[in-house]
Amino acid sequence: MNLHFTEEQEMMRKMVRDFAQNEVAPEVERMEEEDRFPREMITKMGELGLMGIPIPEEYGGAGMDFTSYIIAIHELSKVSAALGVILSVHTSVGTNPILYFGNEEQKKKYIPKLAAGEYLGAFALTEPGAGSDAASLKTRAEKRGDTYVLNGSKVFITNGGEADTYIVFARTNPEEKGAKGVSAFIVEKDTRGFEIGKKEKKMGLNGSNTVQLTFDQCEVHESQLLGKEGEGFKIAMANLDVGRIGIAAQSLGIAEAALEHAVNYAKEREQFGKPIAHQQGVSFKLADMATEVEAAKLLTYHAASLKTNDLPTGKAASMAKMFASKTAMKTAIEAVQVYGGYGYTKDYPVERFFRDAKVTEIYEGTNEIQHHVISKHLLHD
Ligand code: CAA
């Protein structure tokens, strides 16, 4: 595998870098302090075509390849990991399920708005009692005439409260346990009986909304069923197979930013009469960090290139997500160490990288679940 990008992909990288430096960087501190959702940036990203990068032009997207989309998340996350996950969830698991599993009417109704950034997408799988064991979800969707009545609750919903459409997973057949009785629905934000609950106060990723949802006798027309009844769990898993590449790219962005800051600081900071970069304890640490970041980059872009070439991504996505998220955490911890006492203060961004990195090892499947997925592929493919 070689990491050569096309001219179009390099143009995407430059555009997102410029946007991140000029428009996002000046706002990051305020996003961080106020934990404020960056709605105006989503609008700008929509204008730049970033909210529908891999969506075909016939549905209002930019019609670019999947690798270009991964480049965008990677570059954005170097400056704001919060914006990186907003884009990843919106596209990979908020829009793609409609593109891959929706009927023509659903695609025409929702995708152009999602691709333009007029609508924001979210994905509602996790429940208080169903996290890693997603197939044990209890939210019920009972068929009554031409509607489904949803009752239940969801937790840790990224983009929740800000999103216009939610891909919601609920049990249509209570007789069937586990994955089989689950179906997927497109639920619009203003649907009666659909309530946005508590907003989580998180360790990091300030600016990215994470909320609880409740469905109380929430009536959804049967035309909102995505795919067929009982296909919901497969829809969730298939989209996570792709979504996890986005989280790998977000992790890579955090890791690269932490490395860049650590290298620059080590070159400036002098102790014992010379820059600390020239102390072997620090320079070897930087060498290890750089090597792991490079390996994370290869795994992430390898998984992206599989998707770009319409090849199966499940194993590669889990490997990339697992390795890149571990690298983000490790690199951020080491960056704080290189900064010493200053790294522990909010005067420098490395403490934010440290806090932002942790969740990449948890969401879109914990790294323990990624081990499970990878080993399943090894043993059964
Ligand atoms: N693609 C298509 N179908 C799949 C699939 C895939 N990748 N993986 C499994 N399936 C199908 C199986 O074929 C099986 O169907 P059949 O019985 O017809 O063969 C069915 O789904 C059940 O499969 P398993 O028996 O493997 O399912 P399981 O109960 O053992 O669960 C799991 C597998 C991998 C542990 C899964 O539950 C999982 O991924 N858990 C983690 C949940 C997760 O990632 N949540 C993320 C929430 S979203 C989020 O975090 C977004 C955010 O905020 C950033």
mmCIF file of C-alpha atoms and ligand atoms in Angstrom, residues 85 89 123 125-126 131-135 156 158 179-180 233-234 237-238 240-241 244 247 363-365 369 372-373 376, ligand 1:
data_model
loop_
_atom_site.group_PDB
_atom_site.id
_atom_site.type_symbol
_atom_site.label_atom_id
_atom_site.label_comp_id
_atom_site.label_asym_id
_atom_site.label_seq_id
_atom_site.Cartn_x
_atom_site.Cartn_y
_atom_site.Cartn_z
ATOM 1 C CA VAL A 85 -16.829 13.868 15.588
ATOM 2 C CA VAL A 89 -21.380 11.036 13.130
ATOM 3 C CA PHE A 123 -27.553 7.888 15.315
ATOM 4 C CA LEU A 125 -28.442 2.894 19.120
ATOM 5 C CA THR A 126 -27.070 2.927 22.683
ATOM 6 C CA GLY A 131 -23.950 -0.308 25.306
ATOM 7 C CA SER A 132 -21.401 -2.843 24.057
ATOM 8 C CA ASP A 133 -24.217 -5.412 23.950
ATOM 9 C CA ALA A 134 -26.150 -3.326 21.457
ATOM 10 C CA ALA A 135 -28.421 -6.228 20.442
ATOM 11 C CA PHE A 156 -24.832 9.145 24.745
ATOM 12 C CA THR A 158 -23.717 12.555 19.682
ATOM 13 C CA ALA A 179 -30.276 -8.799 16.978
ATOM 14 C CA LYS A 180 -33.159 -10.326 15.039
ATOM 15 C CA PHE A 233 -29.163 -4.510 13.687
ATOM 16 C CA LYS A 234 -27.421 -5.282 10.400
ATOM 17 C CA MET A 237 -23.364 -2.865 12.256
ATOM 18 C CA ALA A 238 -22.780 -2.209 8.555
ATOM 19 C CA LEU A 240 -20.403 1.170 12.175
ATOM 20 C CA ASP A 241 -18.040 -0.829 9.941
ATOM 21 C CA ARG A 244 -15.216 3.529 12.800
ATOM 22 C CA ILE A 247 -13.291 7.819 14.486
ATOM 23 C CA TYR A 363 -17.359 5.340 21.475
ATOM 24 C CA GLU A 364 -18.403 3.640 18.217
ATOM 25 C CA GLY A 365 -17.520 0.432 20.045
ATOM 26 C CA ILE A 369 -15.333 -4.612 21.246
ATOM 27 C CA HIS A 372 -13.885 -8.929 19.495
ATOM 28 C CA VAL A 373 -14.713 -7.807 15.939
ATOM 29 C CA LYS A 376 -14.178 -12.762 14.798
HETATM 30 N N1 CAA B 1 -22.384 -6.048 9.043
HETATM 31 C C1 CAA B 1 -23.580 -6.639 8.786
HETATM 32 N N2 CAA B 1 -24.178 -7.504 9.639
HETATM 33 C C2 CAA B 1 -23.545 -7.797 10.779
HETATM 34 C C3 CAA B 1 -22.295 -7.238 11.120
HETATM 35 C C4 CAA B 1 -21.704 -6.345 10.194
HETATM 36 N N3 CAA B 1 -20.541 -5.782 10.442
HETATM 37 N N4 CAA B 1 -21.902 -7.679 12.319
HETATM 38 C C5 CAA B 1 -22.868 -8.525 12.733
HETATM 39 N N5 CAA B 1 -23.851 -8.585 11.805
HETATM 40 C C6 CAA B 1 -25.060 -9.406 11.854
HETATM 41 C C7 CAA B 1 -24.676 -10.876 11.992
HETATM 42 O O1 CAA B 1 -24.485 -11.462 10.721
HETATM 43 C C8 CAA B 1 -25.856 -11.464 12.714
HETATM 44 O O2 CAA B 1 -26.908 -11.735 11.843
HETATM 45 P P1 CAA B 1 -27.327 -13.267 11.492
HETATM 46 O O3 CAA B 1 -27.704 -13.868 12.811
HETATM 47 O O4 CAA B 1 -28.464 -13.130 10.547
HETATM 48 O O5 CAA B 1 -26.102 -13.887 10.916
HETATM 49 C C9 CAA B 1 -26.322 -10.318 13.609
HETATM 50 O O6 CAA B 1 -25.818 -9.113 13.034
HETATM 51 C C10 CAA B 1 -25.824 -10.465 15.018
HETATM 52 O O7 CAA B 1 -24.429 -10.553 14.961
HETATM 53 P P2 CAA B 1 -23.565 -11.005 16.227
HETATM 54 O O8 CAA B 1 -24.095 -12.280 16.756
HETATM 55 O O9 CAA B 1 -22.133 -10.915 15.836
HETATM 56 O O10 CAA B 1 -23.942 -9.851 17.248
HETATM 57 P P3 CAA B 1 -23.515 -9.641 18.762
HETATM 58 O O11 CAA B 1 -24.715 -9.492 19.579
HETATM 59 O O12 CAA B 1 -22.483 -10.664 19.147
HETATM 60 O O13 CAA B 1 -22.848 -8.189 18.696
HETATM 61 C C11 CAA B 1 -21.024 -6.671 18.546
HETATM 62 C C12 CAA B 1 -21.757 -7.898 17.969
HETATM 63 C C13 CAA B 1 -19.863 -6.492 17.588
HETATM 64 C C14 CAA B 1 -20.521 -6.873 19.945
HETATM 65 C C15 CAA B 1 -21.979 -5.445 18.482
HETATM 66 O O14 CAA B 1 -22.990 -5.537 19.445
HETATM 67 C C16 CAA B 1 -21.236 -4.151 18.633
HETATM 68 O O15 CAA B 1 -20.648 -3.637 17.667
HETATM 69 N N6 CAA B 1 -21.262 -3.534 19.849
HETATM 70 C C17 CAA B 1 -20.735 -2.208 20.052
HETATM 71 C C18 CAA B 1 -21.810 -1.192 19.846
HETATM 72 C C19 CAA B 1 -21.296 0.091 19.289
HETATM 73 O O16 CAA B 1 -20.333 0.159 18.537
HETATM 74 N N7 CAA B 1 -21.964 1.168 19.630
HETATM 75 C C20 CAA B 1 -21.619 2.435 19.108
HETATM 76 C C21 CAA B 1 -22.720 3.398 19.286
HETATM 77 S S1 CAA B 1 -22.677 4.712 18.116
HETATM 78 C C22 CAA B 1 -21.570 5.821 18.668
HETATM 79 O O17 CAA B 1 -20.837 5.594 19.590
HETATM 80 C C23 CAA B 1 -21.520 7.072 17.880
HETATM 81 C C24 CAA B 1 -20.842 8.190 18.581
HETATM 82 O O18 CAA B 1 -21.353 8.779 19.453
HETATM 83 C C25 CAA B 1 -19.496 8.592 18.120
#
